[in-house]
Amino acid sequence: MVEPARTRTGQLYIVSAPSGAGKTSLVQELVGCTARLIVSVSHTTRPMRPGEHDGVEYHFTDRQSFEHMVSAQRFLEHAEVFGNLYGTSRDRVGEQLESGNDVILEIDWQGARQVRGLMPEAVGIFILPPSLDELERRLRKRGSDDEAVVRQRMSDAVAEMSHFEEYDYLVVNDEFHRALSDLQAIIRSLRLRTAIQRRGLAALLAELMA
């Protein structure tokens, strides 16, 4: 007996990459050209910068409120970076998934581990640069970091990339549109899984199996 059609539950994606691999640009383009796909907006205690808006770049909150959310276990993952707290709201992600949206979390490998501990069904995608030389070239091209910062970012990148085996998919960002196509293929293939399709195609399947 075919199940009656019901609202599609979204898929949670974790996308990680070393600084300079092009993750943010790829995710922005992916979301812009893919229906029902959004990026989760994190909470943070860092001050709002000029041009930023609450609920767009981040949900800006004070430290006391953030720590209360931590104690109430309302984050899927959270961390402190350079004295500021960052976290992904469990409620907000859950609401988006229940509404049928697929949700992307742009987080590092440590945050990814926290999320998978609570939501093992999350799909992990790791974006790699084509080479260390190219990664260093991209970091230097920014022109905003001095030599010491670039060297530290390169060291951090190697440490981050050592966790690639904890992810389900690897995408090499050698050529932007090819990497984007790879990401689109991952999203599309998961949306075509039988467990997903049988709900949306319930009426058709019932007719075909009659």
mmCIF file of C-alpha atoms in Angstrom:
data_model
loop_
_atom_site.group_PDB
_atom_site.id
_atom_site.type_symbol
_atom_site.label_atom_id
_atom_site.label_comp_id
_atom_site.label_asym_id
_atom_site.label_seq_id
_atom_site.Cartn_x
_atom_site.Cartn_y
_atom_site.Cartn_z
ATOM 1 C CA MET A 1 0.000 0.000 0.000
ATOM 2 C CA VAL A 2 1.423 3.368 -1.056
ATOM 3 C CA GLU A 3 1.666 6.029 1.623
ATOM 4 C CA PRO A 4 -0.548 9.090 1.115
ATOM 5 C CA ALA A 5 1.256 12.210 -0.075
ATOM 6 C CA ARG A 6 2.537 14.438 2.718
ATOM 7 C CA THR A 7 4.721 17.497 3.087
ATOM 8 C CA ARG A 8 8.308 16.906 1.996
ATOM 9 C CA THR A 9 10.864 17.072 4.790
ATOM 10 C CA GLY A 10 14.022 18.907 3.825
ATOM 11 C CA GLN A 11 17.584 17.601 3.807
ATOM 12 C CA LEU A 12 20.313 19.082 6.013
ATOM 13 C CA TYR A 13 23.690 19.697 4.368
ATOM 14 C CA ILE A 14 26.987 20.558 6.037
ATOM 15 C CA VAL A 15 29.469 22.374 3.787
ATOM 16 C CA SER A 16 33.018 22.860 5.023
ATOM 17 C CA ALA A 17 36.237 24.085 3.428
ATOM 18 C CA PRO A 18 39.527 25.752 4.326
ATOM 19 C CA SER A 19 39.664 29.527 4.082
ATOM 20 C CA GLY A 20 40.318 30.501 0.464
ATOM 21 C CA ALA A 21 38.749 27.418 -1.140
ATOM 22 C CA GLY A 22 35.786 29.444 -2.418
ATOM 23 C CA LYS A 23 33.063 27.891 -0.274
ATOM 24 C CA THR A 24 31.043 31.043 0.346
ATOM 25 C CA SER A 25 30.910 32.074 -3.324
ATOM 26 C CA LEU A 26 29.912 28.566 -4.402
ATOM 27 C CA VAL A 27 27.191 28.262 -1.768
ATOM 28 C CA GLN A 28 25.765 31.702 -2.603
ATOM 29 C CA GLU A 29 25.552 30.793 -6.294
ATOM 30 C CA LEU A 30 24.124 27.347 -5.501
ATOM 31 C CA VAL A 31 21.359 28.796 -3.326
ATOM 32 C CA GLY A 32 20.602 31.453 -5.926
ATOM 33 C CA CYS A 33 19.938 28.903 -8.656
ATOM 34 C CA THR A 34 18.320 26.097 -6.626
ATOM 35 C CA ALA A 35 14.709 26.135 -5.441
ATOM 36 C CA ARG A 36 13.911 25.253 -1.817
ATOM 37 C CA LEU A 37 17.547 25.555 -0.728
ATOM 38 C CA ILE A 38 18.625 28.035 1.949
ATOM 39 C CA VAL A 39 21.660 28.815 4.089
ATOM 40 C CA SER A 40 21.121 28.744 7.840
ATOM 41 C CA VAL A 41 21.775 32.105 9.520
ATOM 42 C CA SER A 42 23.885 31.642 12.649
ATOM 43 C CA HIS A 43 23.644 33.422 15.996
ATOM 44 C CA THR A 44 26.629 35.437 17.182
ATOM 45 C CA THR A 45 27.666 37.691 20.018
ATOM 46 C CA ARG A 46 30.055 39.752 17.897
ATOM 47 C CA PRO A 47 29.040 43.375 17.260
ATOM 48 C CA MET A 48 27.100 44.186 14.121
ATOM 49 C CA ARG A 49 29.277 45.808 11.474
ATOM 50 C CA PRO A 50 28.285 48.728 9.226
ATOM 51 C CA GLY A 51 26.023 47.522 6.431
ATOM 52 C CA GLU A 52 24.974 44.346 8.244
ATOM 53 C CA HIS A 53 21.394 43.574 9.255
ATOM 54 C CA ASP A 54 20.074 41.394 12.035
ATOM 55 C CA GLY A 55 18.738 38.137 10.643
ATOM 56 C CA VAL A 56 20.617 38.505 7.354
ATOM 57 C CA GLU A 57 24.337 38.016 7.993
ATOM 58 C CA TYR A 58 23.723 36.762 11.544
ATOM 59 C CA HIS A 59 21.187 36.787 14.332
ATOM 60 C CA PHE A 60 23.015 39.214 16.627
ATOM 61 C CA THR A 61 22.523 38.561 20.326
ATOM 62 C CA ASP A 62 24.134 39.416 23.649
ATOM 63 C CA ARG A 63 26.402 36.972 25.433
ATOM 64 C CA GLN A 64 23.974 36.273 28.284
ATOM 65 C CA SER A 65 21.182 35.309 25.889
ATOM 66 C CA PHE A 66 23.557 33.158 23.863
ATOM 67 C CA GLU A 67 24.808 31.317 26.945
ATOM 68 C CA HIS A 68 21.205 30.760 28.037
ATOM 69 C CA MET A 69 20.536 29.113 24.665
ATOM 70 C CA VAL A 70 23.588 26.905 25.171
ATOM 71 C CA SER A 71 22.414 25.772 28.607
ATOM 72 C CA ALA A 72 18.944 25.094 27.179
ATOM 73 C CA GLN A 73 20.549 22.948 24.428
ATOM 74 C CA ARG A 74 19.036 25.083 21.697
ATOM 75 C CA PHE A 75 22.085 24.917 19.405
ATOM 76 C CA LEU A 76 23.006 22.160 16.981
ATOM 77 C CA GLU A 77 26.576 23.392 17.258
ATOM 78 C CA HIS A 78 28.370 26.319 18.820
ATOM 79 C CA ALA A 79 31.896 27.574 19.264
ATOM 80 C CA GLU A 80 33.934 30.535 20.461
ATOM 81 C CA VAL A 81 36.123 32.234 17.849
ATOM 82 C CA PHE A 82 38.401 35.140 18.777
ATOM 83 C CA GLY A 83 36.331 35.870 21.872
ATOM 84 C CA ASN A 84 32.956 35.855 20.092
ATOM 85 C CA LEU A 85 30.357 33.079 20.276
ATOM 86 C CA TYR A 86 28.741 31.539 17.189
ATOM 87 C CA GLY A 87 25.995 28.931 17.012
ATOM 88 C CA THR A 88 23.375 27.252 14.826
ATOM 89 C CA SER A 89 19.847 27.302 16.226
ATOM 90 C CA ARG A 90 18.281 23.864 16.448
ATOM 91 C CA ASP A 91 14.746 25.328 16.334
ATOM 92 C CA ARG A 92 15.312 27.496 13.261
ATOM 93 C CA VAL A 93 16.921 24.679 11.289
ATOM 94 C CA GLY A 94 14.154 22.290 12.321
ATOM 95 C CA GLU A 95 11.460 24.730 11.223
ATOM 96 C CA GLN A 96 13.028 25.141 7.789
ATOM 97 C CA LEU A 97 13.424 21.396 7.297
ATOM 98 C CA GLU A 98 9.832 20.747 8.356
ATOM 99 C CA SER A 99 8.639 23.369 5.870
ATOM 100 C CA GLY A 100 10.264 21.373 3.068
ATOM 101 C CA ASN A 101 13.402 23.450 2.542
ATOM 102 C CA ASP A 102 16.836 21.914 2.233
ATOM 103 C CA VAL A 103 19.242 23.709 4.588
ATOM 104 C CA ILE A 104 22.984 24.327 4.275
ATOM 105 C CA LEU A 105 25.194 24.867 7.306
ATOM 106 C CA GLU A 106 28.513 26.560 6.485
ATOM 107 C CA ILE A 107 30.603 25.360 9.416
ATOM 108 C CA ASP A 108 34.009 23.845 10.148
ATOM 109 C CA TRP A 109 34.787 20.195 10.871
ATOM 110 C CA GLN A 110 34.373 20.660 14.627
ATOM 111 C CA GLY A 111 30.890 22.083 14.217
ATOM 112 C CA ALA A 112 30.126 19.343 11.704
ATOM 113 C CA ARG A 113 30.933 16.709 14.315
ATOM 114 C CA GLN A 114 28.548 18.332 16.778
ATOM 115 C CA VAL A 115 25.747 18.436 14.214
ATOM 116 C CA ARG A 116 26.213 14.829 13.115
ATOM 117 C CA GLY A 117 26.023 13.761 16.749
ATOM 118 C CA LEU A 118 22.499 15.201 16.910
ATOM 119 C CA MET A 119 21.438 14.718 13.277
ATOM 120 C CA PRO A 120 23.358 11.794 11.767
ATOM 121 C CA GLU A 121 21.245 12.029 8.601
ATOM 122 C CA ALA A 122 23.012 15.306 7.686
ATOM 123 C CA VAL A 123 24.986 15.074 4.434
ATOM 124 C CA GLY A 124 28.531 16.427 4.550
ATOM 125 C CA ILE A 125 30.260 18.102 1.601
ATOM 126 C CA PHE A 126 33.901 19.185 1.780
ATOM 127 C CA ILE A 127 35.256 21.678 -0.756
ATOM 128 C CA LEU A 128 38.947 21.362 -1.621
ATOM 129 C CA PRO A 129 41.275 23.747 -3.471
ATOM 130 C CA PRO A 130 43.038 22.289 -6.536
ATOM 131 C CA SER A 131 46.454 22.652 -4.853
ATOM 132 C CA LEU A 132 48.197 24.282 -1.914
ATOM 133 C CA ASP A 133 49.893 26.719 -4.301
ATOM 134 C CA GLU A 134 46.528 27.826 -5.673
ATOM 135 C CA LEU A 135 45.083 28.135 -2.184
ATOM 136 C CA GLU A 136 47.972 30.376 -1.139
ATOM 137 C CA ARG A 137 47.560 32.451 -4.322
ATOM 138 C CA ARG A 138 43.862 33.003 -3.537
ATOM 139 C CA LEU A 139 44.626 34.015 0.040
ATOM 140 C CA ARG A 140 47.277 36.503 -1.084
ATOM 141 C CA LYS A 141 44.978 37.869 -3.791
ATOM 142 C CA ARG A 142 42.661 39.174 -1.088
ATOM 143 C CA GLY A 143 45.340 41.694 -0.173
ATOM 144 C CA SER A 144 43.941 42.177 3.322
ATOM 145 C CA ASP A 145 46.256 39.896 5.311
ATOM 146 C CA ASP A 146 49.911 40.320 6.190
ATOM 147 C CA GLU A 147 52.478 37.535 5.772
ATOM 148 C CA ALA A 148 51.987 36.119 9.256
ATOM 149 C CA VAL A 149 48.227 35.850 8.791
ATOM 150 C CA VAL A 150 48.617 34.149 5.398
ATOM 151 C CA ARG A 151 51.033 31.606 6.864
ATOM 152 C CA GLN A 152 48.633 30.933 9.755
ATOM 153 C CA ARG A 153 45.704 30.510 7.364
ATOM 154 C CA MET A 154 47.709 28.024 5.311
ATOM 155 C CA SER A 155 48.557 26.043 8.435
ATOM 156 C CA ASP A 156 44.918 26.088 9.536
ATOM 157 C CA ALA A 157 43.857 24.983 6.050
ATOM 158 C CA VAL A 158 46.022 21.868 6.169
ATOM 159 C CA ALA A 159 44.606 20.993 9.587
ATOM 160 C CA GLU A 160 41.034 21.533 8.339
ATOM 161 C CA MET A 161 41.564 19.441 5.197
ATOM 162 C CA SER A 162 42.892 16.511 7.229
ATOM 163 C CA HIS A 163 39.278 15.812 8.239
ATOM 164 C CA PHE A 164 37.995 15.303 4.687
ATOM 165 C CA GLU A 165 37.210 11.622 5.338
ATOM 166 C CA GLU A 166 34.480 12.635 7.781
ATOM 167 C CA TYR A 167 32.398 13.958 4.849
ATOM 168 C CA ASP A 168 30.177 12.165 2.329
ATOM 169 C CA TYR A 169 31.262 14.129 -0.750
ATOM 170 C CA LEU A 170 34.420 15.888 -1.937
ATOM 171 C CA VAL A 171 34.234 18.737 -4.463
ATOM 172 C CA VAL A 172 37.400 20.282 -5.905
ATOM 173 C CA ASN A 173 36.991 23.984 -6.700
ATOM 174 C CA ASP A 174 39.391 24.147 -9.621
ATOM 175 C CA GLU A 175 36.989 25.784 -12.088
ATOM 176 C CA PHE A 176 34.075 27.590 -10.434
ATOM 177 C CA HIS A 177 31.223 26.479 -12.702
ATOM 178 C CA ARG A 178 32.385 22.862 -12.748
ATOM 179 C CA ALA A 179 32.464 22.854 -8.934
ATOM 180 C CA LEU A 180 29.018 24.476 -8.898
ATOM 181 C CA SER A 181 27.731 21.773 -11.264
ATOM 182 C CA ASP A 182 29.099 19.115 -8.910
ATOM 183 C CA LEU A 183 27.237 20.651 -5.984
ATOM 184 C CA GLN A 184 24.028 20.843 -8.025
ATOM 185 C CA ALA A 185 24.435 17.165 -8.931
ATOM 186 C CA ILE A 186 24.684 16.203 -5.250
ATOM 187 C CA ILE A 187 21.520 18.119 -4.360
ATOM 188 C CA ARG A 188 19.596 16.763 -7.329
ATOM 189 C CA SER A 189 20.625 13.143 -6.773
ATOM 190 C CA LEU A 190 19.569 13.220 -3.128
ATOM 191 C CA ARG A 191 16.213 14.740 -4.046
ATOM 192 C CA LEU A 192 15.639 11.824 -6.427
ATOM 193 C CA ARG A 193 16.032 9.149 -3.764
ATOM 194 C CA THR A 194 13.158 6.686 -3.596
ATOM 195 C CA ALA A 195 12.383 7.592 0.029
ATOM 196 C CA ILE A 196 11.841 11.201 -1.074
ATOM 197 C CA GLN A 197 10.197 10.563 -4.429
ATOM 198 C CA ARG A 198 7.610 8.072 -3.173
ATOM 199 C CA ARG A 199 5.965 10.784 -1.098
ATOM 200 C CA GLY A 200 5.789 13.378 -3.856
ATOM 201 C CA LEU A 201 4.784 10.794 -6.443
ATOM 202 C CA ALA A 202 2.268 8.953 -4.266
ATOM 203 C CA ALA A 203 -0.646 9.553 -6.610
ATOM 204 C CA LEU A 204 1.315 8.476 -9.700
ATOM 205 C CA LEU A 205 2.665 5.371 -7.999
ATOM 206 C CA ALA A 206 -0.803 4.397 -6.818
ATOM 207 C CA GLU A 207 -2.076 4.695 -10.393
ATOM 208 C CA LEU A 208 0.837 2.758 -11.878
ATOM 209 C CA MET A 209 0.567 -0.029 -9.309
ATOM 210 C CA ALA A 210 -3.218 -0.365 -9.611
#
